[in-house]
Coordinates of C-alpha atoms and ligand atoms in Angstrom, one line a residue:
M1 CA 0.0 0.1 0.0
K2 CA 2.8 2.3 1.1
H3 CA 4.7 1.5 -2.1
L4 CA 1.5 2.0 -4.2
K5 CA 1.1 5.5 -2.7
A6 CA 4.7 6.3 -3.3
L7 CA 4.4 5.1 -7.0
I8 CA 1.3 7.3 -7.5
L9 CA 3.2 10.3 -6.0
A10 CA 6.2 9.7 -8.3
V11 CA 3.9 9.5 -11.4
L12 CA 2.1 12.6 -10.3
C13 CA 5.5 14.4 -9.8
A14 CA 6.7 13.3 -13.1
A15 CA 3.5 14.6 -14.7
A16 CA 3.7 17.9 -12.9
A17 CA 7.4 18.3 -13.9
A18 CA 6.4 17.6 -17.5
C19 CA 3.8 20.4 -17.3
G20 CA 6.4 22.7 -15.8
L21 CA 4.7 22.9 -12.4
I22 CA 7.9 22.0 -10.5
E23 CA 11.4 23.0 -11.4
V24 CA 13.3 19.8 -10.8
S25 CA 11.9 16.2 -10.4
A26 CA 15.0 14.1 -9.8
A27 CA 13.6 12.6 -6.7
A28 CA 13.4 8.8 -6.3
P29 CA 10.0 7.5 -5.2
A30 CA 9.6 8.1 -1.5
E31 CA 8.5 5.4 1.0
G32 CA 7.1 7.6 3.7
E33 CA 5.7 11.1 4.3
A34 CA 6.0 13.8 6.9
R35 CA 5.4 17.5 6.9
V36 CA 8.9 18.0 8.1
V37 CA 11.9 15.7 8.4
V38 CA 14.5 16.5 11.1
V39 CA 17.9 15.0 10.4
G40 CA 19.9 14.4 13.7
G41 CA 18.5 13.6 17.1
G42 CA 20.9 15.7 19.1
L43 CA 19.7 18.7 21.1
A44 CA 19.2 21.0 18.0
G45 CA 17.0 18.3 16.2
L46 CA 15.1 17.5 19.3
V47 CA 14.2 21.1 20.1
A48 CA 13.2 21.8 16.5
A49 CA 10.9 18.7 16.5
Y50 CA 9.5 19.7 20.0
E51 CA 8.9 23.3 19.0
L52 CA 7.3 22.3 15.7
Q53 CA 5.0 19.9 17.5
N54 CA 4.1 22.7 19.9
K55 CA 3.0 24.7 16.8
G56 CA 0.9 21.9 15.5
I57 CA 3.3 20.5 13.0
A58 CA 4.5 16.9 13.4
A59 CA 8.0 16.1 12.3
H60 CA 9.7 12.8 11.6
V61 CA 13.2 12.7 13.4
L62 CA 15.9 10.5 11.8
E63 CA 19.0 9.8 13.9
A64 CA 22.0 7.9 12.5
G65 CA 23.2 6.6 15.9
D66 CA 21.7 4.1 18.3
R67 CA 20.8 6.6 21.0
W68 CA 19.3 10.1 21.2
G69 CA 21.1 13.2 22.3
G70 CA 24.2 13.4 20.2
R71 CA 26.7 15.5 22.3
V72 CA 24.4 15.5 25.2
A73 CA 25.5 12.2 26.7
T74 CA 25.7 10.4 30.1
V75 CA 27.4 7.1 30.6
E76 CA 26.4 4.7 33.4
Y77 CA 29.0 2.4 35.0
A78 CA 28.7 -0.4 37.5
N79 CA 27.5 0.3 41.1
G80 CA 25.2 3.2 40.0
L81 CA 28.1 5.4 38.9
R82 CA 27.6 7.9 36.1
S83 CA 29.2 10.9 34.5
E84 CA 28.7 13.1 31.4
Y85 CA 30.9 12.7 28.3
G86 CA 29.2 15.5 26.4
M87 CA 27.7 18.7 27.7
H88 CA 28.6 19.3 31.3
E89 CA 27.2 22.7 32.5
I90 CA 24.1 24.6 32.0
W91 CA 24.7 28.3 32.6
D92 CA 22.1 30.9 33.7
S93 CA 21.7 32.4 30.1
N94 CA 21.3 28.9 28.4
T95 CA 17.8 28.6 26.9
L96 CA 18.0 24.9 27.7
L97 CA 17.3 25.8 31.4
A98 CA 13.7 26.8 30.5
Y99 CA 13.1 23.3 29.1
V100 CA 14.8 21.6 32.1
K101 CA 12.5 23.6 34.4
K102 CA 9.4 22.7 32.3
F103 CA 10.2 19.1 32.3
N104 CA 10.6 19.2 36.1
I105 CA 14.1 17.9 35.9
P106 CA 16.1 18.4 39.2
L107 CA 19.1 20.6 39.2
S108 CA 22.1 20.8 41.5
G109 CA 23.9 24.1 42.2
P110 CA 24.0 26.9 41.4
E111 CA 27.8 27.2 41.1
E112 CA 30.1 30.1 40.7
P113 CA 31.7 30.6 37.1
Y114 CA 35.2 31.0 38.6
S115 CA 37.1 27.8 39.2
S116 CA 40.2 26.7 41.0
V117 CA 43.3 27.0 38.7
V118 CA 46.8 25.6 38.2
M119 CA 48.8 28.6 37.1
N120 CA 52.5 28.3 36.2
G121 CA 52.7 25.0 38.0
K122 CA 51.0 26.2 41.2
Y123 CA 47.6 25.0 42.4
Y124 CA 45.2 27.7 43.7
P125 CA 42.0 26.1 45.0
Y126 CA 38.9 28.2 45.1
V127 CA 37.4 27.4 48.4
Q128 CA 37.4 30.9 49.9
P129 CA 33.9 32.5 50.7
S130 CA 34.2 35.2 48.0
V131 CA 35.8 35.6 44.6
D132 CA 37.8 38.6 45.9
K133 CA 39.4 36.5 48.6
F134 CA 40.2 33.8 45.9
F135 CA 41.7 36.5 43.6
A136 CA 43.8 37.7 46.5
T137 CA 45.5 34.3 46.7
M138 CA 46.8 34.8 43.1
F139 CA 47.0 38.4 42.1
T140 CA 48.2 41.7 43.6
P141 CA 45.6 44.4 44.3
R142 CA 46.8 46.2 41.2
E143 CA 46.2 43.1 39.1
I144 CA 42.7 42.6 40.4
K145 CA 42.0 46.2 39.6
D146 CA 43.4 45.8 36.1
Y147 CA 41.4 42.5 35.5
R148 CA 38.1 44.2 36.7
K149 CA 38.7 47.3 34.4
W150 CA 39.4 45.0 31.4
L151 CA 36.4 42.9 32.1
K152 CA 34.2 46.0 32.1
K153 CA 35.5 47.1 28.8
A154 CA 34.9 43.5 27.5
E155 CA 31.4 43.8 28.9
E156 CA 30.7 47.0 27.0
L157 CA 31.7 45.5 23.8
Y158 CA 29.9 42.3 24.4
D159 CA 26.7 44.3 25.2
E160 CA 27.2 46.3 21.9
S161 CA 27.4 43.0 19.9
E162 CA 24.2 41.8 21.4
A163 CA 22.3 44.9 20.8
K164 CA 23.6 46.0 17.4
G165 CA 25.5 43.1 16.0
L166 CA 28.9 43.6 14.1
T167 CA 29.3 47.4 14.6
P168 CA 32.4 49.1 12.9
R169 CA 34.4 48.9 16.2
L170 CA 33.6 45.2 16.6
A171 CA 34.5 44.5 12.9
E172 CA 37.8 46.0 13.6
I173 CA 38.3 43.8 16.6
Q174 CA 37.1 40.8 14.7
K175 CA 40.2 41.0 12.5
L176 CA 42.4 40.3 15.6
S177 CA 42.8 37.0 17.4
F178 CA 41.7 36.9 21.0
A179 CA 45.4 36.6 22.1
Q180 CA 46.2 39.8 20.2
W181 CA 43.3 41.7 21.6
V182 CA 44.0 40.7 25.2
G183 CA 47.7 41.4 24.5
S184 CA 46.9 45.0 23.5
A185 CA 45.6 45.7 27.0
N186 CA 49.0 45.3 28.6
L187 CA 47.7 43.2 31.5
S188 CA 50.3 41.4 33.7
P189 CA 51.4 37.8 32.6
A190 CA 49.4 36.4 35.4
V191 CA 46.2 38.1 34.6
S192 CA 46.5 37.4 30.8
E193 CA 47.1 33.7 31.7
F194 CA 44.1 33.6 33.8
I195 CA 42.0 35.1 31.0
R196 CA 43.5 32.6 28.5
M197 CA 42.6 29.7 30.8
G198 CA 39.0 30.9 31.0
V199 CA 38.5 31.1 27.3
E200 CA 40.5 28.2 26.0
C201 CA 38.4 25.6 28.0
E202 CA 35.3 27.0 26.4
V203 CA 36.5 27.2 22.8
A204 CA 38.6 24.0 23.0
T205 CA 41.4 25.5 21.0
D206 CA 44.4 27.9 21.4
W207 CA 43.4 31.6 22.1
S208 CA 45.5 32.7 19.1
S209 CA 43.3 30.8 16.7
I210 CA 40.0 32.3 17.5
S211 CA 38.8 35.8 16.7
A212 CA 38.5 38.4 19.4
V213 CA 34.7 38.7 18.9
Y214 CA 34.1 35.0 19.4
G215 CA 36.4 35.0 22.5
L216 CA 34.3 37.9 23.9
Q217 CA 31.1 36.0 23.4
Q218 CA 32.5 32.9 25.2
L219 CA 33.6 35.1 28.2
S220 CA 30.2 36.5 28.7
I221 CA 29.6 34.1 31.6
F222 CA 32.0 36.2 33.7
M223 CA 30.2 39.4 32.8
H224 CA 27.5 41.5 34.6
G225 CA 28.3 40.1 37.9
S226 CA 28.9 36.8 36.3
E227 CA 26.6 33.7 35.6
Q228 CA 26.1 30.7 37.6
C229 CA 26.0 27.1 36.4
R230 CA 23.9 24.1 37.1
H231 CA 24.0 20.3 36.7
V232 CA 21.2 17.9 36.2
V233 CA 20.8 15.6 39.0
G234 CA 20.8 12.1 37.5
G235 CA 22.7 13.1 34.4
N236 CA 21.9 15.1 31.4
Q237 CA 20.5 12.1 29.6
K238 CA 17.3 12.9 31.6
I239 CA 16.9 16.1 29.4
V240 CA 17.3 14.0 26.3
E241 CA 14.7 11.5 27.5
S242 CA 12.3 14.1 28.5
F243 CA 12.4 15.6 24.8
V244 CA 12.0 12.2 23.2
D245 CA 9.1 11.1 25.5
S246 CA 7.3 14.3 24.6
L247 CA 7.7 13.9 20.9
K248 CA 4.4 12.2 19.6
G249 CA 5.5 12.1 16.0
P250 CA 7.6 9.2 14.4
K251 CA 11.4 8.9 15.4
T252 CA 13.9 6.5 13.9
R253 CA 17.3 5.6 15.2
G254 CA 19.9 3.9 13.1
A255 CA 18.8 6.0 10.1
L256 CA 21.8 7.5 8.4
V257 CA 20.8 10.3 6.1
T258 CA 23.0 10.3 2.8
R259 CA 21.0 12.5 0.3
I260 CA 18.4 15.3 0.4
V261 CA 16.8 16.4 -2.8
R262 CA 14.5 19.5 -2.8
T263 CA 12.3 20.9 -5.4
K264 CA 10.3 24.2 -5.6
N265 CA 6.5 23.8 -6.2
A266 CA 4.6 26.0 -8.5
D267 CA 2.7 27.4 -5.5
G268 CA 5.9 28.7 -4.0
G269 CA 6.1 25.9 -1.5
T270 CA 8.9 23.2 -1.5
E271 CA 9.1 19.4 -1.6
V272 CA 11.9 17.5 0.0
V273 CA 12.9 13.9 -0.3
V274 CA 15.3 12.6 2.4
H275 CA 17.1 9.4 1.6
Y276 CA 18.5 7.4 4.5
K277 CA 20.1 4.0 5.0
K278 CA 18.5 1.9 7.8
D279 CA 19.4 -1.8 8.4
G280 CA 21.4 -1.8 5.2
V281 CA 18.5 -0.7 3.0
M282 CA 18.1 2.7 1.4
R283 CA 14.7 4.2 2.3
S284 CA 13.3 7.7 1.8
L285 CA 10.8 10.2 3.3
R286 CA 9.0 12.9 1.5
A287 CA 8.2 16.2 3.3
E288 CA 7.6 19.9 2.8
K289 CA 10.7 21.0 4.6
A290 CA 13.9 19.5 6.1
V291 CA 15.8 20.5 9.2
V292 CA 19.4 19.4 9.1
A293 CA 20.8 19.3 12.7
V294 CA 24.1 17.6 12.3
P295 CA 27.6 18.8 13.4
F296 CA 29.2 21.2 10.8
H297 CA 31.8 18.7 9.7
V298 CA 29.1 16.2 9.0
L299 CA 27.4 18.4 6.4
H300 CA 30.0 17.3 3.9
A301 CA 28.8 13.6 4.3
I302 CA 25.5 14.5 3.0
Q303 CA 24.6 15.0 -0.7
F304 CA 22.4 18.1 -1.0
E305 CA 20.6 18.6 -4.3
P306 CA 20.6 21.5 -4.9
G307 CA 23.8 22.1 -3.0
L308 CA 24.3 24.6 -0.1
T309 CA 25.0 28.1 -1.5
E310 CA 28.5 29.3 -2.1
D311 CA 28.3 31.6 1.0
Q312 CA 26.8 28.8 3.2
W313 CA 29.8 26.4 2.2
K314 CA 32.2 29.2 2.8
A315 CA 30.8 29.9 6.2
V316 CA 31.0 26.2 7.2
D317 CA 34.4 25.6 5.6
S318 CA 36.0 28.5 7.4
L319 CA 35.0 27.2 10.9
I320 CA 37.8 25.9 12.9
P321 CA 37.6 22.7 15.1
G322 CA 37.5 22.9 18.8
M323 CA 38.7 19.7 20.3
Y324 CA 37.6 17.8 23.4
T325 CA 38.4 14.4 24.9
V326 CA 36.5 13.4 28.0
V327 CA 38.4 11.0 30.4
H328 CA 36.7 9.1 33.2
F329 CA 38.7 7.5 36.0
I330 CA 36.9 5.2 38.2
I331 CA 38.6 5.7 41.6
D332 CA 38.6 4.5 45.0
A333 CA 36.2 6.7 46.9
K334 CA 38.7 7.0 49.7
A335 CA 40.7 9.4 47.4
A336 CA 37.8 12.0 48.0
E337 CA 39.1 12.9 51.5
K338 CA 42.6 13.5 50.2
L339 CA 41.3 15.9 47.4
L340 CA 39.1 18.0 49.5
V341 CA 40.5 21.4 50.7
D342 CA 39.3 22.3 54.2
G343 CA 36.4 19.9 53.7
N344 CA 35.3 21.7 50.5
I345 CA 35.2 20.4 46.9
P346 CA 37.8 22.3 44.9
F347 CA 36.5 21.2 41.4
P348 CA 36.5 22.1 38.7
V349 CA 40.2 23.0 38.4
L350 CA 41.4 24.7 35.2
T351 CA 44.9 23.9 34.0
R352 CA 46.6 24.8 30.8
G353 CA 48.2 21.5 30.1
P354 CA 47.4 17.9 29.4
L355 CA 44.7 17.6 31.9
G356 CA 42.5 20.5 30.6
V357 CA 39.6 21.0 33.0
V358 CA 39.8 18.7 36.0
Y359 CA 36.0 18.3 36.7
G360 CA 36.9 15.8 39.3
F361 CA 33.6 15.1 41.1
L362 CA 30.6 17.3 42.0
E363 CA 29.4 15.7 45.3
K364 CA 31.3 14.0 48.1
P365 CA 30.8 10.3 48.0
A366 CA 28.2 8.7 50.4
A367 CA 29.5 6.8 53.3
S368 CA 28.5 3.5 51.8
Q369 CA 30.2 4.4 48.4
T370 CA 33.4 2.5 47.5
E371 CA 34.0 4.0 44.1
M372 CA 33.5 7.3 42.3
V373 CA 34.0 8.8 38.8
F374 CA 36.7 11.5 38.4
T375 CA 36.3 13.4 35.2
L376 CA 38.7 15.3 32.9
L377 CA 37.7 17.6 30.0
V378 CA 40.9 17.6 27.9
H379 CA 40.9 20.3 25.2
G380 CA 42.8 21.8 22.4
D381 CA 46.1 20.7 21.2
Y382 CA 46.3 18.1 24.0
T383 CA 43.7 16.0 22.5
R384 CA 46.1 15.3 19.6
S385 CA 48.1 13.1 22.0
Y386 CA 45.1 10.8 21.9
L387 CA 46.1 9.6 18.6
E388 CA 48.8 7.6 20.5
S389 CA 48.2 4.6 22.5
R390 CA 45.6 5.1 25.2
D391 CA 47.8 3.5 27.7
K392 CA 50.7 6.0 27.1
T393 CA 48.1 8.9 27.4
R394 CA 46.7 7.4 30.5
Q395 CA 50.2 7.2 32.1
R396 CA 50.9 10.9 31.2
L397 CA 47.7 12.1 32.7
L398 CA 48.3 10.1 35.9
A399 CA 51.7 11.5 36.1
E400 CA 50.3 15.1 35.8
L401 CA 47.6 14.3 38.4
D402 CA 50.2 13.1 40.7
K403 CA 52.0 16.4 40.5
I404 CA 49.0 18.2 41.8
W405 CA 47.7 15.5 44.2
L406 CA 50.5 13.2 45.3
G407 CA 49.6 9.6 45.2
F408 CA 46.4 10.2 43.2
S409 CA 47.3 7.4 40.6
G410 CA 47.2 4.8 43.3
F411 CA 43.4 5.3 43.7
V412 CA 42.6 4.7 40.0
K413 CA 40.9 1.5 39.1
E414 CA 39.7 1.9 35.5
T415 CA 40.1 4.6 32.6
H416 CA 37.6 5.3 29.9
F417 CA 38.2 7.8 27.0
Y418 CA 35.5 9.6 24.9
G419 CA 36.9 11.4 21.8
Y420 CA 35.4 13.7 19.4
H421 CA 37.0 13.6 15.9
P422 CA 37.5 15.6 13.7
A423 CA 35.8 18.2 15.9
A424 CA 33.9 18.4 19.2
T425 CA 32.8 22.0 18.7
P426 CA 32.9 24.7 16.0
G427 CA 35.1 27.9 16.4
W428 CA 35.5 31.1 14.6
G429 CA 39.0 32.3 13.6
P430 CA 40.4 35.9 13.2
G431 CA 38.2 37.7 10.6
R432 CA 35.1 35.7 11.5
S433 CA 32.4 35.4 14.1
P434 CA 28.8 34.2 14.3
L435 CA 27.9 37.9 13.9
D436 CA 29.3 38.3 10.4
S437 CA 27.2 38.4 7.3
L438 CA 28.7 35.1 5.8
H439 CA 27.3 33.4 8.8
A440 CA 23.9 34.9 8.4
S441 CA 23.6 32.9 5.2
L442 CA 23.3 29.7 7.4
R443 CA 20.2 31.1 8.9
T444 CA 18.3 31.4 5.7
E445 CA 16.1 28.8 3.9
N446 CA 17.8 26.9 1.0
V447 CA 14.9 25.4 -1.1
G448 CA 13.0 23.9 1.8
L449 CA 16.3 23.1 3.7
Y450 CA 17.0 24.7 7.1
L451 CA 20.2 24.2 9.1
A452 CA 20.3 24.0 12.9
G453 CA 23.0 23.0 15.4
D454 CA 25.8 24.5 17.5
Y455 CA 27.5 26.2 14.7
I456 CA 24.5 28.5 13.7
Y457 CA 24.5 31.0 16.7
S458 CA 27.4 29.9 19.1
S459 CA 29.4 26.9 19.9
H460 CA 27.5 25.8 23.0
A461 CA 24.2 24.3 24.1
D462 CA 22.6 27.7 24.3
G463 CA 23.1 28.6 20.6
T464 CA 22.1 25.0 19.7
V465 CA 18.7 25.4 21.4
K466 CA 18.3 28.9 19.9
S467 CA 18.9 27.4 16.4
G468 CA 16.3 24.7 17.0
Q469 CA 13.7 27.2 18.1
D470 CA 14.5 29.6 15.3
V471 CA 14.0 26.9 12.4
A472 CA 10.8 25.7 14.0
G473 CA 9.5 29.3 14.1
K474 CA 10.3 30.0 10.6
I475 CA 9.0 26.7 9.3
A476 CA 5.7 27.0 11.3
K477 CA 5.2 30.5 9.8
Q478 CA 5.5 29.1 6.3
L479 CA 3.5 25.9 6.8
K480 CA 0.7 27.4 8.8
S481 CA 0.0 29.9 6.1
K482 CA -0.9 26.9 3.9
P483 CA -4.2 25.2 4.2
Ligands
FAD501 C1 32.8 17.1 25.5 C2 31.8 18.2 25.4 C3 31.5 19.1 26.5 C4 30.6 20.1 26.3 N1 30.2 20.8 27.3 C5 29.3 21.8 27.2 C6 28.8 22.5 28.4 O1 29.3 22.3 29.5 N2 27.9 23.4 28.2 C7 27.3 23.8 27.0 O2 26.4 24.6 26.8 N3 27.6 23.1 25.9 C8 28.7 22.1 26.0 N4 29.0 21.3 24.9 C9 28.4 21.7 23.6 C10 27.1 20.9 23.4 O3 27.1 19.7 23.9 C11 26.7 21.1 22.0 O4 26.7 22.4 21.6 C12 25.3 20.5 21.6 O5 25.1 19.2 22.3 C13 25.2 20.2 20.1 O6 24.1 19.8 19.7 P1 23.7 19.5 18.2 O7 22.3 18.9 18.1 O8 24.0 20.7 17.4 O9 24.7 18.4 17.7 P2 24.8 16.9 18.1 O10 24.5 16.8 19.5 O11 26.2 16.5 17.6 O12 23.7 16.1 17.3 C14 23.7 15.8 16.0 C15 23.1 14.4 15.8 O13 23.0 14.2 14.4 C16 23.3 12.8 14.1 N5 23.8 12.7 12.8 C17 25.0 13.0 12.3 N6 25.0 12.7 11.0 C18 23.8 12.2 10.7 C19 23.2 11.7 9.4 N7 23.8 11.7 8.3 N8 22.0 11.3 9.4 C20 21.2 11.2 10.6 N9 21.8 11.6 11.8 C21 22.9 12.2 11.8 C22 24.4 12.5 15.2 O14 24.4 11.1 15.4 C23 23.9 13.3 16.4 O15 23.1 12.5 17.2 C24 29.9 20.3 25.0 C25 30.4 19.5 23.8 C26 31.2 18.5 24.1 C27 31.5 17.7 22.9

């Protein structure tokens, strides 16, 4: 029956094309139908499908993997242990927070944005009652004053970018790398190093390879009295499950999309045929619109007919990769006591070296607990070492951890690595930022095709959610206007 329907549709399409009613009709017969097909079941795809549903438009979500959530990912180990190997923190300004609250998902925290640091080989735990007292352990009063002054200037520029976009003044700054721009402020080496650590863990690459404007955006968590961050109790997978459970429309996992063919209809609408491989069989879905919500480097793995525009490819191809590798050590819970500082949890600890962000643990172990997960977020150049044997990398990490916490390696029972190749996040190099006109091309429809994901507005979950909401709003406006 399904095939008969598809055949009739194909014949009708061919007839319409022959009469000049549609411009292109290269589409193969489709096996299923939907109003909208969402490609990718990560955060962007799930938000887009959820918001479309809220606007009365059902979407069919196709996910290549065997699980939902993409880079929002929690792993469970034996004895009830779990940790994140994708998104970790949800900041105050993150639009995802509103969904978490709507789904009644419990949150821990809030926690301060400033973290303990290891600077020039010295460990400065942040366990003081105020950030001023913490700063006083690292900086002179003059340095604190200079940092605050610099941050105020950064705040002004960031506010300008939010209110007015890429103004002439910001366009000038965009030409510089973040390192050059901070360098021009003549801050002390200690303050510059502190700023560098704060931004590099967010952008997952060297501060000299990103533009000053992109760096500014990433520092916004420290502005306006600073934001606070929260974690989902029970793991971020709860957010993913809540979205998936709320979606009434069809959802298919193990569906690798390889080709998307779009045509314009005579009435101004569009038709989309999405081809995907499932269980070794090529299948297809016909729809009015498609949302492609895959990582930027995966766009090249999909055949778009017609292709993305020249500007769209330029915008995608000039993104730079941010690199993360997450490491989970299963450690003896007895280690916790030795790592606390005056009974306080000192994590996260920022380092500028092989360890990256030492997330450590969020909560003290319960009295009955024998093991716990100790997490690292290795970033930037140091993830390259993961091309060598895991054992060698593990030895190096443990040696580094022993330098900060003598004897730490003796508590480690298991090690698990989670890599993201060729990129974990997108980045914008000097001369580029999400505010530029090239990037705006990614936010416009291309014959029934919309793009969503963490490279549309910013490199984090906040921009991801915004992009999902944005495409759902645009599609709903178009489809609602049709009977
Ligand atoms: C280690 C790590 C830590 C992070 N920490 C934070 C943090 O603390 N705070 C924060 O805000 N953000 C963080 N982020 C960023 C955040 O996780 C991402 O911005 C967000 O999850 C991206 O969602 P997405 O939907 O755009 O992409 P993804 O989550 O990558 O989803 C894309 C989906 O598309 C699927 N797919 C790919 N190709 C195809 C195809 N051809 N056909 C069908 N499906 C396909 C993939 O399998 C995947 O499920 C972190 C990211 C990483 C990697």
